[in-house]
Tab-separated table of C-alpha atoms in Angstrom:
chain	number	residue	atom	x	y	z
S	7	MET	CA	15.296	-50.803	17.191
S	8	SER	CA	18.567	-49.076	18.003
S	9	ASN	CA	21.180	-49.006	15.246
S	10	GLN	CA	24.025	-48.953	17.757
S	11	ALA	CA	26.224	-52.043	17.672
S	12	LEU	CA	26.802	-53.747	21.017
S	13	ALA	CA	30.455	-54.782	20.899
S	14	GLU	CA	30.751	-55.761	24.564
S	15	VAL	CA	28.253	-57.263	26.978
S	16	ILE	CA	28.943	-56.750	30.678
S	17	LEU	CA	26.990	-59.251	32.740
S	18	THR	CA	27.816	-59.551	36.436
S	19	SER	CA	24.838	-61.620	37.646
S	20	LEU	CA	26.340	-64.882	36.384
S	21	PRO	CA	29.881	-66.305	36.376
S	22	LYS	CA	31.543	-65.862	32.975
S	23	LEU	CA	33.154	-69.035	31.656
S	24	ALA	CA	34.574	-67.892	28.333
S	25	THR	CA	34.784	-65.034	25.827
S	26	GLY	CA	34.770	-65.950	22.150
S	27	LYS	CA	35.122	-63.895	18.991
S	28	VAL	CA	31.389	-63.171	19.025
S	29	ARG	CA	29.809	-64.994	21.996
S	30	ASP	CA	30.299	-64.883	25.746
S	31	LEU	CA	29.497	-67.964	27.795
S	32	TYR	CA	28.013	-67.869	31.315
S	33	ASP	CA	27.185	-70.467	33.949
S	34	VAL	CA	23.485	-70.576	34.895
S	35	ASP	CA	23.329	-73.752	36.992
S	36	ASP	CA	24.688	-77.293	37.098
S	37	ASN	CA	22.964	-78.250	33.848
S	38	THR	CA	22.590	-74.972	31.960
S	39	LEU	CA	24.747	-72.432	30.152
S	40	LEU	CA	23.854	-69.001	28.797
S	41	PHE	CA	25.147	-67.946	25.367
S	42	VAL	CA	25.204	-64.168	24.918
S	43	THR	CA	25.893	-62.986	21.369
S	44	SER	CA	27.436	-59.556	20.828
S	45	ASP	CA	27.464	-57.531	17.599
S	46	ARG	CA	31.182	-58.180	17.157
S	47	ILE	CA	32.212	-59.520	13.782
S	48	SER	CA	35.342	-61.416	12.844
S	49	ALA	CA	36.839	-62.198	9.468
S	50	TYR	CA	39.937	-64.240	8.711
S	51	ASP	CA	40.035	-65.102	12.454
S	52	VAL	CA	40.407	-61.427	13.465
S	53	ILE	CA	37.785	-59.362	15.340
S	54	MET	CA	36.987	-56.005	13.757
S	55	LYS	CA	37.206	-52.852	15.859
S	56	ASN	CA	33.523	-52.043	15.353
S	57	GLY	CA	30.489	-54.281	15.096
S	58	ILE	CA	27.399	-54.904	12.940
S	59	PRO	CA	24.134	-53.478	14.344
S	60	HIS	CA	21.589	-56.199	15.312
S	61	LYS	CA	24.000	-59.018	14.451
S	62	GLY	CA	23.779	-60.642	17.901
S	63	GLU	CA	19.994	-60.681	17.769
S	64	ILE	CA	19.984	-62.091	14.233
S	65	LEU	CA	22.402	-64.910	15.034
S	66	THR	CA	20.585	-65.840	18.248
S	67	LEU	CA	17.038	-65.797	16.931
S	68	LEU	CA	17.948	-67.431	13.616
S	69	SER	CA	19.773	-70.230	15.446
S	70	ALA	CA	16.740	-70.662	17.724
S	71	HIS	CA	14.558	-70.905	14.606
S	72	TRP	CA	16.776	-73.642	13.155
S	73	PHE	CA	16.980	-75.504	16.483
S	74	ASN	CA	13.179	-75.719	16.421
S	75	GLU	CA	12.887	-76.506	12.691
S	76	LEU	CA	15.671	-79.004	11.996
S	77	PRO	CA	14.557	-81.820	14.373
S	78	LYS	CA	11.307	-81.958	12.367
S	79	ARG	CA	13.362	-82.649	9.230
S	80	VAL	CA	16.196	-84.818	10.589
S	81	PRO	CA	14.858	-87.856	12.505
S	82	GLY	CA	16.708	-88.483	15.759
S	83	LEU	CA	18.414	-85.076	15.832
S	84	ARG	CA	18.904	-83.637	19.311
S	85	THR	CA	20.139	-80.114	20.042
S	86	HIS	CA	21.471	-78.275	23.077
S	87	PHE	CA	18.842	-75.523	22.785
S	88	LEU	CA	16.517	-74.890	25.739
S	89	ALA	CA	15.053	-71.376	25.458
S	90	THR	CA	15.644	-67.766	24.509
S	91	ASP	CA	14.212	-66.705	27.876
S	92	VAL	CA	16.573	-64.710	30.069
S	93	PRO	CA	17.451	-66.590	33.289
S	94	SER	CA	15.557	-65.411	36.371
S	95	ASN	CA	18.778	-64.729	38.289
S	96	VAL	CA	19.835	-61.942	35.902
S	97	THR	CA	19.122	-58.339	36.971
S	98	ILE	CA	16.376	-56.367	35.236
S	99	GLU	CA	18.883	-54.001	33.644
S	100	GLU	CA	21.089	-56.821	32.389
S	101	ALA	CA	18.038	-58.688	31.099
S	102	ARG	CA	17.136	-55.647	29.023
S	103	VAL	CA	20.600	-55.675	27.424
S	104	ILE	CA	20.754	-59.401	26.604
S	105	ARG	CA	17.110	-59.956	25.618
S	106	ASN	CA	16.904	-61.348	22.045
S	107	ARG	CA	20.663	-61.975	21.990
S	108	SER	CA	20.915	-64.769	24.553
S	109	MET	CA	19.870	-68.407	24.720
S	110	GLN	CA	19.927	-71.011	27.449
S	111	VAL	CA	21.486	-74.316	26.397
S	112	ARG	CA	22.302	-77.651	27.976
S	113	LYS	CA	25.798	-78.289	29.301
S	114	LEU	CA	27.516	-80.902	27.145
S	115	LYS	CA	31.008	-82.112	26.392
S	116	VAL	CA	31.870	-80.387	23.092
S	117	PHE	CA	33.821	-82.353	20.491
S	118	PRO	CA	37.017	-80.525	19.399
S	119	LEU	CA	36.029	-80.619	15.718
S	120	GLU	CA	34.563	-78.177	13.217
S	121	ALA	CA	32.130	-80.262	11.161
S	122	ILE	CA	32.360	-78.448	7.819
S	123	VAL	CA	30.059	-79.393	4.949
S	124	ARG	CA	30.615	-78.084	1.419
S	125	GLY	CA	27.897	-78.137	-1.201
S	126	TYR	CA	29.614	-75.879	-3.739
S	127	VAL	CA	33.185	-75.387	-4.947
S	128	THR	CA	33.859	-71.932	-3.540
S	129	GLY	CA	36.236	-70.086	-1.223
S	130	GLY	CA	39.204	-72.178	-0.118
S	131	ALA	CA	37.693	-75.228	-1.832
S	132	TRP	CA	37.811	-73.448	-5.207
S	133	LYS	CA	41.427	-72.394	-4.666
S	134	GLU	CA	42.451	-75.970	-3.844
S	135	TYR	CA	40.496	-77.356	-6.797
S	136	LYS	CA	42.131	-74.895	-9.216
S	137	ASP	CA	45.591	-75.763	-7.917
S	138	GLN	CA	45.259	-79.515	-7.410
S	139	GLY	CA	41.933	-80.774	-8.762
S	140	THR	CA	40.893	-81.762	-5.230
S	141	VAL	CA	38.751	-80.420	-2.375
S	142	HIS	CA	40.003	-81.332	1.068
S	143	GLY	CA	42.259	-83.860	-0.619
S	144	MET	CA	39.336	-85.538	-2.377
S	145	ARG	CA	39.620	-85.731	-6.176
S	146	LEU	CA	36.738	-84.079	-8.064
S	147	PRO	CA	35.959	-84.339	-11.782
S	148	PRO	CA	37.914	-81.993	-14.068
S	149	GLY	CA	36.327	-78.954	-15.688
S	150	LEU	CA	34.332	-77.606	-12.743
S	151	LYS	CA	33.715	-73.852	-12.663
S	152	GLN	CA	33.948	-71.568	-9.652
S	153	CYS	CA	30.849	-71.998	-7.456
S	154	ASP	CA	29.640	-75.139	-9.246
S	155	ALA	CA	27.743	-77.584	-7.037
S	156	VAL	CA	29.901	-80.455	-5.780
S	157	PRO	CA	29.183	-83.415	-8.110
S	158	GLY	CA	27.357	-86.164	-6.253
S	159	GLY	CA	26.172	-83.884	-3.467
S	160	PRO	CA	27.653	-82.197	-0.368
S	161	ILE	CA	30.894	-83.474	1.147
S	162	TYR	CA	32.110	-83.526	4.742
S	163	THR	CA	35.475	-81.806	5.315
S	164	PRO	CA	36.349	-81.649	9.045
S	165	SER	CA	38.864	-79.358	10.692
S	166	THR	CA	40.305	-78.972	14.155
S	167	LYS	CA	38.674	-76.566	16.576
S	168	ALA	CA	41.662	-74.469	17.591
S	169	PRO	CA	42.012	-72.622	20.918
S	170	ALA	CA	41.436	-68.857	20.899
S	171	GLY	CA	44.099	-67.005	18.944
S	172	GLN	CA	45.053	-70.039	16.858
S	173	HIS	CA	43.858	-71.198	13.440
S	174	ASP	CA	41.730	-74.257	12.684
S	175	GLU	CA	43.468	-76.836	10.504
S	176	ASN	CA	41.873	-79.056	7.863
S	177	ILE	CA	42.145	-82.728	8.746
S	178	SER	CA	41.130	-86.008	7.128
S	179	LYS	CA	38.194	-88.088	8.308
S	180	GLU	CA	40.738	-90.602	9.622
S	181	GLU	CA	42.423	-87.894	11.701
S	182	ALA	CA	39.020	-86.763	12.995
S	183	ALA	CA	38.310	-90.342	14.101
S	184	LYS	CA	41.603	-90.417	16.001
S	185	ILE	CA	40.571	-87.265	17.889
S	186	VAL	CA	37.001	-88.217	18.875
S	187	GLY	CA	36.827	-91.969	18.270
S	188	ASP	CA	35.559	-93.809	15.212
S	189	ARG	CA	31.925	-94.214	16.311
S	190	TYR	CA	31.460	-90.561	17.257
S	191	ALA	CA	33.294	-89.394	14.127
S	192	LYS	CA	30.922	-91.397	11.908
S	193	ARG	CA	27.846	-90.066	13.712
S	194	ILE	CA	29.105	-86.475	13.473
S	195	GLU	CA	29.654	-86.875	9.722
S	196	GLU	CA	26.240	-88.512	9.256
S	197	LEU	CA	24.408	-85.802	11.175
S	198	ALA	CA	26.364	-82.928	9.591
S	199	LEU	CA	25.437	-84.069	6.081
S	200	LYS	CA	21.785	-84.727	6.959
S	201	ILE	CA	21.387	-81.357	8.699
S	202	PHE	CA	23.078	-79.527	5.835
S	203	ILE	CA	20.883	-81.148	3.192
S	204	ALA	CA	17.734	-80.459	5.249
S	205	GLY	CA	18.824	-76.843	5.682
S	206	GLN	CA	19.575	-76.512	1.968
S	207	GLU	CA	16.121	-77.817	1.026
S	208	TYR	CA	14.412	-75.460	3.474
S	209	ALA	CA	16.464	-72.452	2.298
S	210	THR	CA	15.984	-73.227	-1.417
S	211	GLU	CA	12.222	-72.952	-0.935
S	212	ARG	CA	12.897	-69.410	0.319
S	213	GLY	CA	15.198	-68.345	-2.506
S	214	ILE	CA	18.525	-68.993	-0.780
S	215	ILE	CA	21.402	-71.299	-1.649
S	216	ILE	CA	23.438	-72.502	1.334
S	217	ALA	CA	26.818	-73.178	-0.236
S	218	ASP	CA	28.713	-74.417	2.811
S	219	THR	CA	28.656	-74.243	6.584
S	220	LYS	CA	30.286	-75.376	9.783
S	221	PHE	CA	28.554	-77.211	12.616
S	222	GLU	CA	29.665	-78.125	16.105
S	223	PHE	CA	28.540	-81.128	18.113
S	224	GLY	CA	28.625	-82.186	21.737
S	225	LEU	CA	28.178	-85.423	23.649
S	226	ASP	CA	25.334	-86.101	26.057
S	227	GLU	CA	27.311	-88.307	28.421
S	228	VAL	CA	24.137	-89.604	30.098
S	229	THR	CA	22.566	-90.975	26.906
S	230	ASP	CA	25.799	-91.275	24.847
S	231	GLU	CA	24.188	-89.288	22.020
S	232	VAL	CA	25.808	-86.798	19.653
S	233	VAL	CA	24.010	-83.435	19.946
S	234	LEU	CA	23.999	-80.338	17.698
S	235	VAL	CA	25.415	-77.318	19.570
S	236	ASP	CA	26.634	-73.721	19.107
S	237	GLU	CA	25.020	-71.663	16.324
S	238	VAL	CA	23.526	-73.252	13.230
S	239	LEU	CA	23.127	-72.163	9.591
S	240	THR	CA	23.608	-68.451	10.217
S	241	PRO	CA	25.276	-65.910	7.902
S	242	ASP	CA	28.253	-66.023	10.281
S	243	SER	CA	28.765	-69.773	9.960
S	244	SER	CA	27.598	-70.312	6.372
S	245	ARG	CA	27.951	-69.006	2.842
S	246	MET	CA	24.485	-68.025	1.615
S	247	TRP	CA	23.653	-66.812	-1.902
S	248	PRO	CA	20.484	-65.434	-3.534
S	249	LYS	CA	19.178	-68.253	-5.723
S	250	ASP	CA	17.842	-65.929	-8.436
S	251	ARG	CA	21.274	-64.369	-8.992
S	252	TYR	CA	23.355	-67.534	-8.848
S	253	GLU	CA	25.675	-68.008	-11.821
S	254	PRO	CA	28.576	-70.497	-11.838
S	255	GLY	CA	31.935	-69.272	-13.099
S	256	ARG	CA	32.225	-66.240	-10.829
S	257	ASP	CA	32.137	-65.184	-7.196
S	258	GLN	CA	28.527	-64.885	-5.978
S	259	GLU	CA	26.573	-62.123	-4.341
S	260	SER	CA	26.113	-63.180	-0.743
S	261	PHE	CA	23.980	-62.710	2.353
S	262	ASP	CA	26.886	-63.503	4.653
S	263	LYS	CA	30.108	-61.826	5.767
S	264	GLN	CA	31.825	-62.533	2.437
S	265	PHE	CA	31.028	-58.897	1.600
S	266	LEU	CA	33.204	-57.824	4.542
S	267	ARG	CA	35.930	-60.344	3.636
S	268	ASN	CA	36.028	-58.958	0.092
S	269	TRP	CA	36.400	-55.398	1.379
S	270	LEU	CA	39.267	-56.427	3.652
S	271	THR	CA	41.021	-58.261	0.816
S	272	GLU	CA	40.571	-55.402	-1.666
S	273	ASN	CA	42.092	-52.962	0.848
S	274	GLY	CA	45.016	-55.159	1.897
S	275	LEU	CA	43.586	-55.615	5.411
S	276	GLN	CA	43.126	-59.385	5.416
S	277	GLY	CA	44.219	-60.752	8.814
S	278	LYS	CA	45.172	-57.306	10.180
S	279	GLU	CA	44.324	-56.435	13.803
S	280	GLY	CA	42.415	-53.314	14.898
S	281	VAL	CA	40.609	-52.665	11.612
S	282	GLU	CA	37.796	-50.115	11.800
S	283	VAL	CA	35.196	-50.944	9.165
S	284	PRO	CA	33.655	-47.962	7.320
S	285	GLN	CA	30.022	-47.187	8.054
S	286	ASP	CA	28.827	-48.001	4.549
S	287	VAL	CA	30.386	-51.494	4.715
S	288	LEU	CA	28.823	-52.077	8.165
S	289	GLU	CA	25.400	-50.993	6.915
S	290	ALA	CA	25.636	-53.095	3.742
S	291	THR	CA	26.613	-56.165	5.790
S	292	SER	CA	23.818	-55.540	8.309
S	293	LYS	CA	21.310	-55.204	5.453
S	294	ARG	CA	22.351	-58.616	4.099
S	295	TYR	CA	22.000	-60.255	7.534
S	296	LEU	CA	18.559	-58.707	8.044
S	297	GLU	CA	17.353	-59.858	4.613
S	298	VAL	CA	18.481	-63.443	5.036
S	299	PHE	CA	16.882	-63.520	8.498
S	300	GLN	CA	13.538	-62.431	7.082
S	301	ARG	CA	13.701	-64.871	4.174
S	302	LEU	CA	14.526	-67.841	6.385
S	303	THR	CA	12.149	-67.120	9.263
S	304	GLY	CA	9.330	-65.456	7.336
S	305	LYS	CA	9.395	-62.485	9.717
S	306	SER	CA	11.406	-59.305	10.029
S	307	LEU	CA	13.720	-58.963	13.013
S	308	GLU	CA	11.391	-56.333	14.480
S	309	GLU	CA	8.438	-58.727	14.261
S	310	THR	CA	10.458	-61.487	15.941
S	311	THR	CA	12.120	-59.672	18.830
S	312	LEU	CA	10.630	-59.846	22.292
S	313	GLY	CA	10.441	-56.092	22.932
C-alpha cells in the first residue's frame, strides 16, 4: 500500500454534486450517489493542509463493515449503503484511484440534524459539566470525574447540521422536533441511541470504548422510513478509547483524531487555516486509525482492500 495521502480526488466520469471536508459526492443515476472519501482531515471545523495516509480507505471500509453489521443488531434499521463496487461508468484509471475509498448509496432526503450520542462525560460535555453541572442543558449528578460514563446510560444531544464554512450549533430535542417534525425527531433519537448502544457492545468485545459519536439520517420518501446515512462509528465521527487503558479522572488515550486536536491546541493552532501537520503527528494518527480498523473488523486494511 502506498503511504502517500490522497488529498484531492479528480473524477470527471460523473457529475460532482458537492465537496465536503473529507468526502466528495457524485451523481451515478436517478437513484444512486457515489461517496468518494479523500485522505483529508479536519479538526475544529478546519481542513489541514496535508492528509492522513489510508484515511479514506479506512473510513469507507469501516463504514461498510458497520452498515452490514448494525442491521443484524438493531431490528428494523435501514441504511443507505448499496456497495463498495465502483460504478461501471467510471474510467479504468479513475476506478483505480477511488477503489476502496468509494461507496454507492441510495439517494435520500437528508435531515438537517447531527444526531449526537454521548456515553461518557468528555470533550465539550466535560467542560459544560464542570462549569454548570449539566451536559447539553441536562442536569447530571454531582461529583462526576472527567471521562466517567454518563449515569443511566447514553444520552441524545442533537445539533444543527450547518452549511459548509459554518459551525454546527447544539439544540434541544424540542428545537430538533421543530426542524424535522415531532415524529421524525423521535425516530431519529430512538435509532441513534439503539445504534450507539449496539456499536458500543460490539466494540467492547474488541477492547474498544466508544465514548460518543455523531450519526446522520435521511428519509426514504417512498416508504416514509428514517434511514441511517453518511459514515458510521468511524474514528472521524467518534471518540474511541482503548478499554484496557481507560481511567476516569483524566483525558484518555484515543484511536481517533483527538491526538491531532491535542497537538493543535498545544501549539496554539486550534481553528487556524492552512496548518501543515508534522510527519510524526500524521504517522501517529494514521497508526491509531489502522489499529482501530483492525480491532473492529478483525482484519488489517491490507487484508480488506480490493487490490
